[in-house]
Amino acid sequence: MTDQPTTENTSTGEFLHPRYWATWVGIGALRLLSLLPIRILFSIGKVLGKGLHLILPGRRRIATINIQRCFP
């Protein structure tokens, strides 16, 4: 009488394809980072922030303009 909705196979087997390996490595790295003490995480963030500040001058300029417009 009533139609039952069909369910799709949502197993993770398709996510083991090599196309997703970089994603799995990223998830694993983030899980390992979550186990580190907060002081080490702050140090890593500081190094990454300074590195990106030097590498991406265009983004730095955009951020500076946004801050100037928000706080005149």
PDB file of N, CA and C in Angstrom:
ATOM      1  N   MET A   1       0.811  -1.188   0.000  1.00  0.00           N
ATOM      2  CA  MET A   1       0.000   0.000   0.000  1.00  0.00           C
ATOM      3  C   MET A   1       0.862   1.263   0.000  1.00  0.00           C
ATOM      4  N   THR A   2       1.778   1.342   0.980  1.00  0.00           N
ATOM      5  CA  THR A   2       2.664   2.510   0.994  1.00  0.00           C
ATOM      6  C   THR A   2       4.011   2.097   0.429  1.00  0.00           C
ATOM      7  N   ASP A   3       4.555   2.973  -0.329  1.00  0.00           N
ATOM      8  CA  ASP A   3       5.867   2.690  -0.918  1.00  0.00           C
ATOM      9  C   ASP A   3       6.963   2.976   0.094  1.00  0.00           C
ATOM     10  N   GLN A   4       7.800   1.992   0.315  1.00  0.00           N
ATOM     11  CA  GLN A   4       8.947   2.160   1.198  1.00  0.00           C
ATOM     12  C   GLN A   4      10.053   2.866   0.408  1.00  0.00           C
ATOM     13  N   PRO A   5      10.666   3.889   1.003  1.00  0.00           N
ATOM     14  CA  PRO A   5      11.767   4.529   0.280  1.00  0.00           C
ATOM     15  C   PRO A   5      12.962   3.577   0.195  1.00  0.00           C
ATOM     16  N   THR A   6      13.569   3.575  -0.954  1.00  0.00           N
ATOM     17  CA  THR A   6      14.736   2.714  -1.107  1.00  0.00           C
ATOM     18  C   THR A   6      15.940   3.398  -0.469  1.00  0.00           C
ATOM     19  N   THR A   7      16.747   2.611   0.165  1.00  0.00           N
ATOM     20  CA  THR A   7      17.940   3.167   0.798  1.00  0.00           C
ATOM     21  C   THR A   7      19.148   2.854  -0.064  1.00  0.00           C
ATOM     22  N   GLU A   8      20.050   3.801  -0.118  1.00  0.00           N
ATOM     23  CA  GLU A   8      21.269   3.598  -0.883  1.00  0.00           C
ATOM     24  C   GLU A   8      22.313   2.931  -0.005  1.00  0.00           C
ATOM     25  N   ASN A   9      23.232   2.276  -0.639  1.00  0.00           N
ATOM     26  CA  ASN A   9      24.335   1.665   0.086  1.00  0.00           C
ATOM     27  C   ASN A   9      25.300   2.781   0.499  1.00  0.00           C
ATOM     28  N   THR A  10      25.382   3.048   1.781  1.00  0.00           N
ATOM     29  CA  THR A  10      26.238   4.134   2.262  1.00  0.00           C
ATOM     30  C   THR A  10      27.485   3.593   2.950  1.00  0.00           C
ATOM     31  N   SER A  11      27.918   2.414   2.557  1.00  0.00           N
ATOM     32  CA  SER A  11      29.123   1.856   3.162  1.00  0.00           C
ATOM     33  C   SER A  11      30.337   2.672   2.728  1.00  0.00           C
ATOM     34  N   THR A  12      31.392   2.573   3.495  1.00  0.00           N
ATOM     35  CA  THR A  12      32.586   3.361   3.206  1.00  0.00           C
ATOM     36  C   THR A  12      33.500   2.684   2.194  1.00  0.00           C
ATOM     37  N   GLY A  13      33.076   1.603   1.603  1.00  0.00           N
ATOM     38  CA  GLY A  13      33.907   0.904   0.632  1.00  0.00           C
ATOM     39  C   GLY A  13      34.317   1.771  -0.540  1.00  0.00           C
ATOM     40  N   GLU A  14      33.423   2.619  -1.004  1.00  0.00           N
ATOM     41  CA  GLU A  14      33.766   3.483  -2.137  1.00  0.00           C
ATOM     42  C   GLU A  14      34.764   4.569  -1.741  1.00  0.00           C
ATOM     43  N   PHE A  15      34.863   4.879  -0.460  1.00  0.00           N
ATOM     44  CA  PHE A  15      35.799   5.904  -0.015  1.00  0.00           C
ATOM     45  C   PHE A  15      37.212   5.362   0.162  1.00  0.00           C
ATOM     46  N   LEU A  16      37.421   4.074  -0.102  1.00  0.00           N
ATOM     47  CA  LEU A  16      38.759   3.500  -0.052  1.00  0.00           C
ATOM     48  C   LEU A  16      39.459   3.585  -1.404  1.00  0.00           C
ATOM     49  N   HIS A  17      38.785   4.148  -2.384  1.00  0.00           N
ATOM     50  CA  HIS A  17      39.358   4.340  -3.711  1.00  0.00           C
ATOM     51  C   HIS A  17      40.563   5.275  -3.615  1.00  0.00           C
ATOM     52  N   PRO A  18      41.604   5.072  -4.423  1.00  0.00           N
ATOM     53  CA  PRO A  18      42.795   5.935  -4.347  1.00  0.00           C
ATOM     54  C   PRO A  18      42.505   7.427  -4.494  1.00  0.00           C
ATOM     55  N   ARG A  19      41.394   7.777  -5.100  1.00  0.00           N
ATOM     56  CA  ARG A  19      41.041   9.188  -5.244  1.00  0.00           C
ATOM     57  C   ARG A  19      40.888   9.860  -3.880  1.00  0.00           C
ATOM     58  N   TYR A  20      40.525   9.113  -2.857  1.00  0.00           N
ATOM     59  CA  TYR A  20      40.274   9.672  -1.530  1.00  0.00           C
ATOM     60  C   TYR A  20      41.442   9.492  -0.561  1.00  0.00           C
ATOM     61  N   TRP A  21      42.558   8.928  -1.010  1.00  0.00           N
ATOM     62  CA  TRP A  21      43.668   8.663  -0.101  1.00  0.00           C
ATOM     63  C   TRP A  21      44.225   9.938   0.509  1.00  0.00           C
ATOM     64  N   ALA A  22      44.319  11.003  -0.265  1.00  0.00           N
ATOM     65  CA  ALA A  22      44.827  12.268   0.291  1.00  0.00           C
ATOM     66  C   ALA A  22      43.899  12.780   1.390  1.00  0.00           C
ATOM     67  N   THR A  23      42.610  12.595   1.208  1.00  0.00           N
ATOM     68  CA  THR A  23      41.653  13.003   2.234  1.00  0.00           C
ATOM     69  C   THR A  23      41.862  12.200   3.507  1.00  0.00           C
ATOM     70  N   TRP A  24      42.067  10.892   3.363  1.00  0.00           N
ATOM     71  CA  TRP A  24      42.293  10.051   4.538  1.00  0.00           C
ATOM     72  C   TRP A  24      43.583  10.435   5.254  1.00  0.00           C
ATOM     73  N   VAL A  25      44.629  10.760   4.497  1.00  0.00           N
ATOM     74  CA  VAL A  25      45.886  11.192   5.119  1.00  0.00           C
ATOM     75  C   VAL A  25      45.663  12.498   5.876  1.00  0.00           C
ATOM     76  N   GLY A  26      44.904  13.418   5.276  1.00  0.00           N
ATOM     77  CA  GLY A  26      44.604  14.681   5.953  1.00  0.00           C
ATOM     78  C   GLY A  26      43.814  14.477   7.233  1.00  0.00           C
ATOM     79  N   ILE A  27      42.832  13.607   7.191  1.00  0.00           N
ATOM     80  CA  ILE A  27      42.041  13.323   8.391  1.00  0.00           C
ATOM     81  C   ILE A  27      42.920  12.696   9.464  1.00  0.00           C
ATOM     82  N   GLY A  28      43.794  11.781   9.063  1.00  0.00           N
ATOM     83  CA  GLY A  28      44.704  11.161  10.026  1.00  0.00           C
ATOM     84  C   GLY A  28      45.651  12.173  10.649  1.00  0.00           C
ATOM     85  N   ALA A  29      46.175  13.087   9.832  1.00  0.00           N
ATOM     86  CA  ALA A  29      47.077  14.119  10.356  1.00  0.00           C
ATOM     87  C   ALA A  29      46.353  15.018  11.343  1.00  0.00           C
ATOM     88  N   LEU A  30      45.123  15.393  11.038  1.00  0.00           N
ATOM     89  CA  LEU A  30      44.357  16.238  11.958  1.00  0.00           C
ATOM     90  C   LEU A  30      44.053  15.504  13.261  1.00  0.00           C
ATOM     91  N   ARG A  31      43.784  14.213  13.165  1.00  0.00           N
ATOM     92  CA  ARG A  31      43.537  13.440  14.398  1.00  0.00           C
ATOM     93  C   ARG A  31      44.788  13.359  15.254  1.00  0.00           C
ATOM     94  N   LEU A  32      45.946  13.194  14.615  1.00  0.00           N
ATOM     95  CA  LEU A  32      47.198  13.179  15.377  1.00  0.00           C
ATOM     96  C   LEU A  32      47.488  14.547  15.988  1.00  0.00           C
ATOM     97  N   LEU A  33      47.218  15.614  15.240  1.00  0.00           N
ATOM     98  CA  LEU A  33      47.425  16.962  15.772  1.00  0.00           C
ATOM     99  C   LEU A  33      46.531  17.225  16.975  1.00  0.00           C
ATOM    100  N   SER A  34      45.350  16.647  16.978  1.00  0.00           N
ATOM    101  CA  SER A  34      44.429  16.890  18.089  1.00  0.00           C
ATOM    102  C   SER A  34      44.935  16.294  19.399  1.00  0.00           C
ATOM    103  N   LEU A  35      45.891  15.385  19.321  1.00  0.00           N
ATOM    104  CA  LEU A  35      46.438  14.765  20.523  1.00  0.00           C
ATOM    105  C   LEU A  35      47.591  15.566  21.129  1.00  0.00           C
ATOM    106  N   LEU A  36      48.093  16.553  20.391  1.00  0.00           N
ATOM    107  CA  LEU A  36      49.230  17.337  20.875  1.00  0.00           C
ATOM    108  C   LEU A  36      48.797  18.333  21.941  1.00  0.00           C
ATOM    109  N   PRO A  37      49.714  18.700  22.829  1.00  0.00           N
ATOM    110  CA  PRO A  37      49.409  19.727  23.835  1.00  0.00           C
ATOM    111  C   PRO A  37      49.162  21.083  23.168  1.00  0.00           C
ATOM    112  N   ILE A  38      48.396  21.924  23.841  1.00  0.00           N
ATOM    113  CA  ILE A  38      47.979  23.201  23.267  1.00  0.00           C
ATOM    114  C   ILE A  38      49.167  24.110  22.972  1.00  0.00           C
ATOM    115  N   ARG A  39      50.203  24.061  23.786  1.00  0.00           N
ATOM    116  CA  ARG A  39      51.377  24.916  23.553  1.00  0.00           C
ATOM    117  C   ARG A  39      52.064  24.564  22.239  1.00  0.00           C
ATOM    118  N   ILE A  40      52.139  23.280  21.944  1.00  0.00           N
ATOM    119  CA  ILE A  40      52.745  22.853  20.679  1.00  0.00           C
ATOM    120  C   ILE A  40      51.858  23.260  19.512  1.00  0.00           C
ATOM    121  N   LEU A  41      50.544  23.147  19.676  1.00  0.00           N
ATOM    122  CA  LEU A  41      49.627  23.565  18.618  1.00  0.00           C
ATOM    123  C   LEU A  41      49.749  25.056  18.341  1.00  0.00           C
ATOM    124  N   PHE A  42      49.895  25.862  19.396  1.00  0.00           N
ATOM    125  CA  PHE A  42      50.086  27.297  19.206  1.00  0.00           C
ATOM    126  C   PHE A  42      51.392  27.576  18.471  1.00  0.00           C
ATOM    127  N   SER A  43      52.429  26.825  18.787  1.00  0.00           N
ATOM    128  CA  SER A  43      53.713  27.009  18.103  1.00  0.00           C
ATOM    129  C   SER A  43      53.599  26.658  16.621  1.00  0.00           C
ATOM    130  N   ILE A  44      52.919  25.568  16.327  1.00  0.00           N
ATOM    131  CA  ILE A  44      52.709  25.174  14.932  1.00  0.00           C
ATOM    132  C   ILE A  44      51.899  26.242  14.205  1.00  0.00           C
ATOM    133  N   GLY A  45      50.862  26.755  14.847  1.00  0.00           N
ATOM    134  CA  GLY A  45      50.049  27.805  14.250  1.00  0.00           C
ATOM    135  C   GLY A  45      50.838  29.073  13.995  1.00  0.00           C
ATOM    136  N   LYS A  46      51.723  29.398  14.912  1.00  0.00           N
ATOM    137  CA  LYS A  46      52.556  30.592  14.755  1.00  0.00           C
ATOM    138  C   LYS A  46      53.472  30.454  13.541  1.00  0.00           C
ATOM    139  N   VAL A  47      54.100  29.294  13.407  1.00  0.00           N
ATOM    140  CA  VAL A  47      54.996  29.056  12.273  1.00  0.00           C
ATOM    141  C   VAL A  47      54.218  29.074  10.959  1.00  0.00           C
ATOM    142  N   LEU A  48      53.067  28.404  10.927  1.00  0.00           N
ATOM    143  CA  LEU A  48      52.251  28.396   9.711  1.00  0.00           C
ATOM    144  C   LEU A  48      51.765  29.796   9.358  1.00  0.00           C
ATOM    145  N   GLY A  49      51.346  30.559  10.361  1.00  0.00           N
ATOM    146  CA  GLY A  49      50.870  31.914  10.120  1.00  0.00           C
ATOM    147  C   GLY A  49      51.946  32.814   9.556  1.00  0.00           C
ATOM    148  N   LYS A  50      53.143  32.746  10.129  1.00  0.00           N
ATOM    149  CA  LYS A  50      54.245  33.567   9.618  1.00  0.00           C
ATOM    150  C   LYS A  50      54.638  33.138   8.208  1.00  0.00           C
ATOM    151  N   GLY A  51      54.642  31.845   7.966  1.00  0.00           N
ATOM    152  CA  GLY A  51      54.980  31.357   6.631  1.00  0.00           C
ATOM    153  C   GLY A  51      53.978  31.800   5.584  1.00  0.00           C
ATOM    154  N   LEU A  52      52.705  31.678   5.888  1.00  0.00           N
ATOM    155  CA  LEU A  52      51.675  32.104   4.942  1.00  0.00           C
ATOM    156  C   LEU A  52      51.671  33.618   4.771  1.00  0.00           C
ATOM    157  N   HIS A  53      52.025  34.338   5.817  1.00  0.00           N
ATOM    158  CA  HIS A  53      52.111  35.798   5.744  1.00  0.00           C
ATOM    159  C   HIS A  53      53.163  36.208   4.713  1.00  0.00           C
ATOM    160  N   LEU A  54      54.260  35.475   4.655  1.00  0.00           N
ATOM    161  CA  LEU A  54      55.322  35.785   3.700  1.00  0.00           C
ATOM    162  C   LEU A  54      55.011  35.277   2.292  1.00  0.00           C
ATOM    163  N   ILE A  55      54.346  34.142   2.203  1.00  0.00           N
ATOM    164  CA  ILE A  55      54.111  33.506   0.908  1.00  0.00           C
ATOM    165  C   ILE A  55      52.963  34.159   0.139  1.00  0.00           C
ATOM    166  N   LEU A  56      51.945  34.657   0.843  1.00  0.00           N
ATOM    167  CA  LEU A  56      50.732  35.159   0.190  1.00  0.00           C
ATOM    168  C   LEU A  56      50.534  36.658   0.419  1.00  0.00           C
ATOM    169  N   PRO A  57      51.314  37.510  -0.245  1.00  0.00           N
ATOM    170  CA  PRO A  57      51.158  38.950  -0.011  1.00  0.00           C
ATOM    171  C   PRO A  57      49.811  39.490  -0.501  1.00  0.00           C
ATOM    172  N   GLY A  58      49.228  38.892  -1.520  1.00  0.00           N
ATOM    173  CA  GLY A  58      47.928  39.345  -2.011  1.00  0.00           C
ATOM    174  C   GLY A  58      46.832  39.155  -0.970  1.00  0.00           C
ATOM    175  N   ARG A  59      46.831  38.005  -0.323  1.00  0.00           N
ATOM    176  CA  ARG A  59      45.838  37.748   0.723  1.00  0.00           C
ATOM    177  C   ARG A  59      46.060  38.658   1.918  1.00  0.00           C
ATOM    178  N   ARG A  60      47.329  38.960   2.214  1.00  0.00           N
ATOM    179  CA  ARG A  60      47.653  39.861   3.316  1.00  0.00           C
ATOM    180  C   ARG A  60      47.089  41.254   3.032  1.00  0.00           C
ATOM    181  N   ARG A  61      47.210  41.696   1.772  1.00  0.00           N
ATOM    182  CA  ARG A  61      46.688  43.014   1.388  1.00  0.00           C
ATOM    183  C   ARG A  61      45.166  43.045   1.514  1.00  0.00           C
ATOM    184  N   ILE A  62      44.501  41.993   1.081  1.00  0.00           N
ATOM    185  CA  ILE A  62      43.040  41.915   1.180  1.00  0.00           C
ATOM    186  C   ILE A  62      42.606  41.941   2.638  1.00  0.00           C
ATOM    187  N   ALA A  63      43.289  41.195   3.489  1.00  0.00           N
ATOM    188  CA  ALA A  63      42.944  41.176   4.916  1.00  0.00           C
ATOM    189  C   ALA A  63      43.147  42.547   5.542  1.00  0.00           C
ATOM    190  N   THR A  64      44.221  43.240   5.164  1.00  0.00           N
ATOM    191  CA  THR A  64      44.480  44.579   5.703  1.00  0.00           C
ATOM    192  C   THR A  64      43.383  45.548   5.294  1.00  0.00           C
ATOM    193  N   ILE A  65      42.962  45.502   4.040  1.00  0.00           N
ATOM    194  CA  ILE A  65      41.886  46.379   3.565  1.00  0.00           C
ATOM    195  C   ILE A  65      40.586  46.062   4.299  1.00  0.00           C
ATOM    196  N   ASN A  66      40.272  44.779   4.484  1.00  0.00           N
ATOM    197  CA  ASN A  66      39.051  44.398   5.202  1.00  0.00           C
ATOM    198  C   ASN A  66      39.062  44.918   6.635  1.00  0.00           C
ATOM    199  N   ILE A  67      40.194  44.809   7.308  1.00  0.00           N
ATOM    200  CA  ILE A  67      40.284  45.294   8.687  1.00  0.00           C
ATOM    201  C   ILE A  67      40.145  46.810   8.728  1.00  0.00           C
ATOM    202  N   GLN A  68      40.747  47.512   7.764  1.00  0.00           N
ATOM    203  CA  GLN A  68      40.627  48.972   7.721  1.00  0.00           C
ATOM    204  C   GLN A  68      39.181  49.402   7.497  1.00  0.00           C
ATOM    205  N   ARG A  69      38.445  48.648   6.699  1.00  0.00           N
ATOM    206  CA  ARG A  69      37.045  49.007   6.448  1.00  0.00           C
ATOM    207  C   ARG A  69      36.151  48.675   7.642  1.00  0.00           C
ATOM    208  N   CYS A  70      36.476  47.628   8.363  1.00  0.00           N
ATOM    209  CA  CYS A  70      35.667  47.245   9.527  1.00  0.00           C
ATOM    210  C   CYS A  70      35.925  48.151  10.719  1.00  0.00           C
ATOM    211  N   PHE A  71      37.157  48.598  10.880  1.00  0.00           N
ATOM    212  CA  PHE A  71      37.540  49.426  12.026  1.00  0.00           C
ATOM    213  C   PHE A  71      38.154  50.732  11.526  1.00  0.00           C
ATOM    214  N   PRO A  72      37.299  51.682  11.104  1.00  0.00           N
ATOM    215  CA  PRO A  72      37.823  52.942  10.532  1.00  0.00           C
ATOM    216  C   PRO A  72      38.562  53.802  11.540  1.00  0.00           C
TER     217      PRO A  72
END
